[in-house]
Coordinates of C-alpha atoms and ligand atoms in Angstrom, one line a residue:
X1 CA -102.0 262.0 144.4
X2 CA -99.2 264.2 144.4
X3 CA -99.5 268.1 143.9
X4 CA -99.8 270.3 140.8
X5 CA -97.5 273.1 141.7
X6 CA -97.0 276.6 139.7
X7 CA -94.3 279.0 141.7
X8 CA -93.0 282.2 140.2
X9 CA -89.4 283.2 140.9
X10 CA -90.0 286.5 141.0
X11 CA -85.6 287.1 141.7
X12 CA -84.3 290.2 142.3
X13 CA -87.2 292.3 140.0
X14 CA -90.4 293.7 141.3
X15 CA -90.2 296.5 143.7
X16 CA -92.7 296.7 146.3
X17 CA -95.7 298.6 144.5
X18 CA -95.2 296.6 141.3
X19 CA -94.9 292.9 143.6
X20 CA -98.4 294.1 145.3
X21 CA -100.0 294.8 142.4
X22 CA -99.3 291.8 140.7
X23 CA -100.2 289.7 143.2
X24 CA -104.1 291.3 143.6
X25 CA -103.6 290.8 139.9
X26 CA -103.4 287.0 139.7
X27 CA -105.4 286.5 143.1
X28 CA -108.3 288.4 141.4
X29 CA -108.4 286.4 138.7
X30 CA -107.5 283.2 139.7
X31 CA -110.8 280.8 139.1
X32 CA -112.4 279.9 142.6
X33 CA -111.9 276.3 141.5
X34 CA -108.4 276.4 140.7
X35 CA -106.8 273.3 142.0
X36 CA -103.3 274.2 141.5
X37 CA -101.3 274.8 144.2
X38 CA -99.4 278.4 143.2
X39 CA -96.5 280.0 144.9
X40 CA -95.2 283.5 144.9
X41 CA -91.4 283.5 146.0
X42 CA -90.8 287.3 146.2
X43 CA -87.7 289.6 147.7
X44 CA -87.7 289.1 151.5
X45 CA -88.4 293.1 152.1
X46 CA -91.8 292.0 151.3
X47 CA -92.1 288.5 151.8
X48 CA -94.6 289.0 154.5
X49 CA -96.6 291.6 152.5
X50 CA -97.4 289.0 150.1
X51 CA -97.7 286.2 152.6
X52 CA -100.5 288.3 154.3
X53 CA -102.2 289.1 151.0
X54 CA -102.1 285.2 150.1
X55 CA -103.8 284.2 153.6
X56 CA -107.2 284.2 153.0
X57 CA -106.9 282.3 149.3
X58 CA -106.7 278.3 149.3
X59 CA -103.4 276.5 147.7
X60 CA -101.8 279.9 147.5
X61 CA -98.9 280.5 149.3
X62 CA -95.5 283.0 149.7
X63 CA -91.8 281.3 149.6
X64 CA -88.2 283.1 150.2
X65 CA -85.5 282.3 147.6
X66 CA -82.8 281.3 150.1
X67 CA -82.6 280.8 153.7
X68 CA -79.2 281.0 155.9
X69 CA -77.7 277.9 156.4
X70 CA -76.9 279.2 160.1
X71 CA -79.8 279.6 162.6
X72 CA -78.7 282.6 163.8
X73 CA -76.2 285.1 165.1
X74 CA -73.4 287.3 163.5
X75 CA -74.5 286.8 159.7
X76 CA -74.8 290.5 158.4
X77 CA -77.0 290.5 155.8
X78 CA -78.1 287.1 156.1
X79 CA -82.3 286.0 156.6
X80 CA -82.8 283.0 158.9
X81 CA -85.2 280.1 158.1
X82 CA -86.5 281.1 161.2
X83 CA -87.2 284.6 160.4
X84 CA -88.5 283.7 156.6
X85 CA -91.4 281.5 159.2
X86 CA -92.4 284.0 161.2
X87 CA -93.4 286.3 157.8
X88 CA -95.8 283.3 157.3
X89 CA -94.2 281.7 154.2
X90 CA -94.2 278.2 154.1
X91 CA -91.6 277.4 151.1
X92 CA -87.9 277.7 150.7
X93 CA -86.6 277.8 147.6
X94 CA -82.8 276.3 147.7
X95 CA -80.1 275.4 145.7
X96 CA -81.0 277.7 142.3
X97 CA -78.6 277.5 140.0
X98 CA -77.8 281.4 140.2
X99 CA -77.5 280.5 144.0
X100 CA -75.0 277.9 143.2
X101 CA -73.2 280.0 140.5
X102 CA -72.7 283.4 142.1
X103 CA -72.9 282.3 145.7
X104 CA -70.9 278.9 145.2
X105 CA -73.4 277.5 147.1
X106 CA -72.3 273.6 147.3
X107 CA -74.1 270.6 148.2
X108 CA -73.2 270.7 151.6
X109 CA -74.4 274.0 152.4
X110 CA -77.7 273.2 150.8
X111 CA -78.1 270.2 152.8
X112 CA -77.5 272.3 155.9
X113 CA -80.1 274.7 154.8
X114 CA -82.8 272.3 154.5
X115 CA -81.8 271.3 158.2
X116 CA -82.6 275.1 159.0
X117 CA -85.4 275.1 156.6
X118 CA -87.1 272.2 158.4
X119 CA -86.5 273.5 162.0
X120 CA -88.5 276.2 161.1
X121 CA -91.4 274.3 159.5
X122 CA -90.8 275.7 155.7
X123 CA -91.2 273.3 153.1
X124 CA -88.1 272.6 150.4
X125 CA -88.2 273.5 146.3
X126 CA -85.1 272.2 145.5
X127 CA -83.4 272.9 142.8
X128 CA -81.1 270.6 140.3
X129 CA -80.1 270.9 137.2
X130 CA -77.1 270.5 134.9
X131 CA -75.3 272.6 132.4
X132 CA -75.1 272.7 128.5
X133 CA -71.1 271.4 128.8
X134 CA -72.3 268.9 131.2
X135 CA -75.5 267.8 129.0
X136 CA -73.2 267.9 125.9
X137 CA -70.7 265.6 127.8
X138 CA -73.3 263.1 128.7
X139 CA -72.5 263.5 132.7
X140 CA -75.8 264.9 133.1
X141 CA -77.7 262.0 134.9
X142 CA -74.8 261.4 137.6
X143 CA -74.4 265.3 137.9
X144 CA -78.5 265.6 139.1
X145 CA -78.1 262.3 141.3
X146 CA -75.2 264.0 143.0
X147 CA -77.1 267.3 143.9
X148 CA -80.1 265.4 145.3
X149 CA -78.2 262.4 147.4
X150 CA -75.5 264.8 148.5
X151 CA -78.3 267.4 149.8
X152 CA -81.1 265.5 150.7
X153 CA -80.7 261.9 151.2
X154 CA -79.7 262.1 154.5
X155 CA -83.3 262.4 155.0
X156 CA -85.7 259.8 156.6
X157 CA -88.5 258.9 154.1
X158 CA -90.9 261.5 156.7
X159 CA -88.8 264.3 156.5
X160 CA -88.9 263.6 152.3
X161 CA -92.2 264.6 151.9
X162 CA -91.6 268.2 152.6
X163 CA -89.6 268.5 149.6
X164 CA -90.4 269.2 146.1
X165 CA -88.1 268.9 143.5
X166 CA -87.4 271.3 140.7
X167 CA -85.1 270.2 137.8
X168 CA -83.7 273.2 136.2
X169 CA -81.1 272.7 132.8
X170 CA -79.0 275.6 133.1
X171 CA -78.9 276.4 129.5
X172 CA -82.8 276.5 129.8
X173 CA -82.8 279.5 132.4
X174 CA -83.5 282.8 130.9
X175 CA -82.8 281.9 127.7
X176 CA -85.8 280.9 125.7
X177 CA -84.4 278.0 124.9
X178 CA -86.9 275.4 126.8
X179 CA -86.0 271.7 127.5
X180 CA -87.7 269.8 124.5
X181 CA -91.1 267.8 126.8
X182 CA -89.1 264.6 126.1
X183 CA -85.8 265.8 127.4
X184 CA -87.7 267.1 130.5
X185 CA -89.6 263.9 130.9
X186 CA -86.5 262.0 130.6
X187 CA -85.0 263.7 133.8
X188 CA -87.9 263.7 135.7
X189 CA -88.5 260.0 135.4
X190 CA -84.9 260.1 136.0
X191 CA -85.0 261.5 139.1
X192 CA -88.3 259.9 140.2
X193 CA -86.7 256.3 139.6
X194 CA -83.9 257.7 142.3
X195 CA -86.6 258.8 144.7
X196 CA -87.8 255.2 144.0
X197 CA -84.6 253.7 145.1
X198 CA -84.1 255.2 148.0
X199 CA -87.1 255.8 149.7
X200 CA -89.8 253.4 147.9
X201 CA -92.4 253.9 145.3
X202 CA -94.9 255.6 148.2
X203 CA -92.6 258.6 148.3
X204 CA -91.2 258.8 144.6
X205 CA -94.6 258.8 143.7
X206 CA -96.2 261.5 146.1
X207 CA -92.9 263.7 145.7
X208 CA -93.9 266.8 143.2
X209 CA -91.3 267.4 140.1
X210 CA -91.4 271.0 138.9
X211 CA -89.4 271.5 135.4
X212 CA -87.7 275.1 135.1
X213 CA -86.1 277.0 132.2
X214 CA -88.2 279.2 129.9
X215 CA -91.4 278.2 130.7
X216 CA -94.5 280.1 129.6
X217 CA -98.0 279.9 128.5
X218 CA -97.2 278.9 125.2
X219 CA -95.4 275.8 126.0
X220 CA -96.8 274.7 130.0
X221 CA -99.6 272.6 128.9
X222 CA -97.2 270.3 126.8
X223 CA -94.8 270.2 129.5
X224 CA -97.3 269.5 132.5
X225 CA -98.9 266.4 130.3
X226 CA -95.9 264.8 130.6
X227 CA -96.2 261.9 133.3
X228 CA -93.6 262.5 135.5
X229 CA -93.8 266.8 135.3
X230 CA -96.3 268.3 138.3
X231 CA -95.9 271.9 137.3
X232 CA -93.2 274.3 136.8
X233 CA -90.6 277.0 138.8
X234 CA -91.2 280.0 136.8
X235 CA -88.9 282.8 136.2
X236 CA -89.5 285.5 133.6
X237 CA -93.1 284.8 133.3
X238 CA -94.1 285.2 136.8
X239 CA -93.4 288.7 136.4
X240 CA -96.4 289.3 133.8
X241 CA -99.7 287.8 136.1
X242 CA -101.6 287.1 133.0
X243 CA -98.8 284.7 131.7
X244 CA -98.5 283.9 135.1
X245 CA -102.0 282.9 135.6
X246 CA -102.2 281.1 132.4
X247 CA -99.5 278.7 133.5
X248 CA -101.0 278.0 136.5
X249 CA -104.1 276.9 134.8
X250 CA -102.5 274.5 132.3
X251 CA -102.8 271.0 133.8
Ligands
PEP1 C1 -85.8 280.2 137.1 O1 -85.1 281.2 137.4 O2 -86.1 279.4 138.0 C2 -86.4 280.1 135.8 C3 -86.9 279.0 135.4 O3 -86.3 281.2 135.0 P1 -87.0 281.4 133.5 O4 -88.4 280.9 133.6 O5 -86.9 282.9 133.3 O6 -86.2 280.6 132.6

């Protein structure tokens, strides 16, 4: 059985007090048989301040938003998978489509990030995901097999199942506007079919699928019904722990 996964983006919001206290927030009131796996993917100035406070609860645990694509050396300004490890998370997040857009982060350098990622023992959310233009012109489907096989399937069928995939439309990020639970159904099958090919039915089935883009409390239980749709990568309501929480607990 493949994981239920809820992990909040928080991006660059949340200063340290604020981050804390949300955090004791949802771990306070998270039920003590909650049986989804939740992630917290926070600044790295306090990475390990919520990895620490996540410890002692089961299925909940701290992620970076990025890692270098180097080990180490003259980066300035630059946080090392191996560094991200040592604060005790145990996610990267890669490939966000902010990352891609503002970083022009290609699917090379992603692909060398998830070596890094994996020499330091972090797990991968990967993210994919197409634009409105691209949707509109129907080069959707070959644009989201590209990011994963040009990042990832270099991969032996082992190394896959420390990824999780997250299929983020661009058009869906931030704005409200959230992929209708068909059109999100339709990708993930999508994208589970390709898993499929490539590495068998063992590993497309056991790989987790988050969807992305405007999810909230309001509209989570729809989505995670779907078949093919294990939880979601949550941005603007990871920042509020009751919406937070809610999601979490809509399988
Ligand atoms: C995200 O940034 O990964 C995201 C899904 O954001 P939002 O939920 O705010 O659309």
């Amino acid at each position: 059985m493949r994981k239920n996964i809820v992990a909040g983006n928080w991006k660059m919001n949340l200063n340290r007090q604020d981050g804390i206290a949300l955090v004791e927030d949802v771990l306070g009131k998270l039920p003590a048989d909650n049986k989804t796996h939740v992630i917290f993917a926070p600044s790295f100035v306090y990475l390990h301040k919520v990895a620490k406070m996540c410890a002692d609860t089961p299925k909940v645990v701290a992620a970076s938003q990025d890692c270098s694509s180097n080990e180490k050396g003259a980066f300035t300004g630059e946080v090392s998978a191996s560094m991200i490890s040592s604060c005790k998370a145990r996610y990267v997040v890669l490939g966000h489509s902010e990352r891609r857009a503002n970083f022009t982060e290609t699917n090379d350098q992603l692909k060398a990030k998830v070596g890094q990622a994996f020499a330091s023992d972090l797990k991968v959310i990967f993210c994919c995901g197409e634009s409105l233009v691209q949707r509109e012109s129907g080069v959707h489907f070959e644009w989201i097999k590209s990011q994963i096989s040009e990042s990832l399937f270099h991969l032996s069928a082992d190394e896959f199942k420390k990824i999780v995939i997250a299929y983020e439309p661009i058009w869906a990020i931030g704005t409200g506007v959230t992929a209708s639970t068909s059109q999100a159904q339709e990708i993930h099958a999508f994208i589970r079919n390709l898993l499929a090919e490539k590495y068998g039915k063992e590993v497309a089935e056991s790989t987790s699928i988050l969807y992305g883009g405007s999810c909230k409390p309001s509209n989570a239980k729809e989505l995670f019904a779907s078949q093919d749709i294990d939880g979601g990568l949550i941005g603007g309501a990871s920042l509020k722990a009751d919406d937070f929480l809610a999601i979490t607990q809509s399988f």
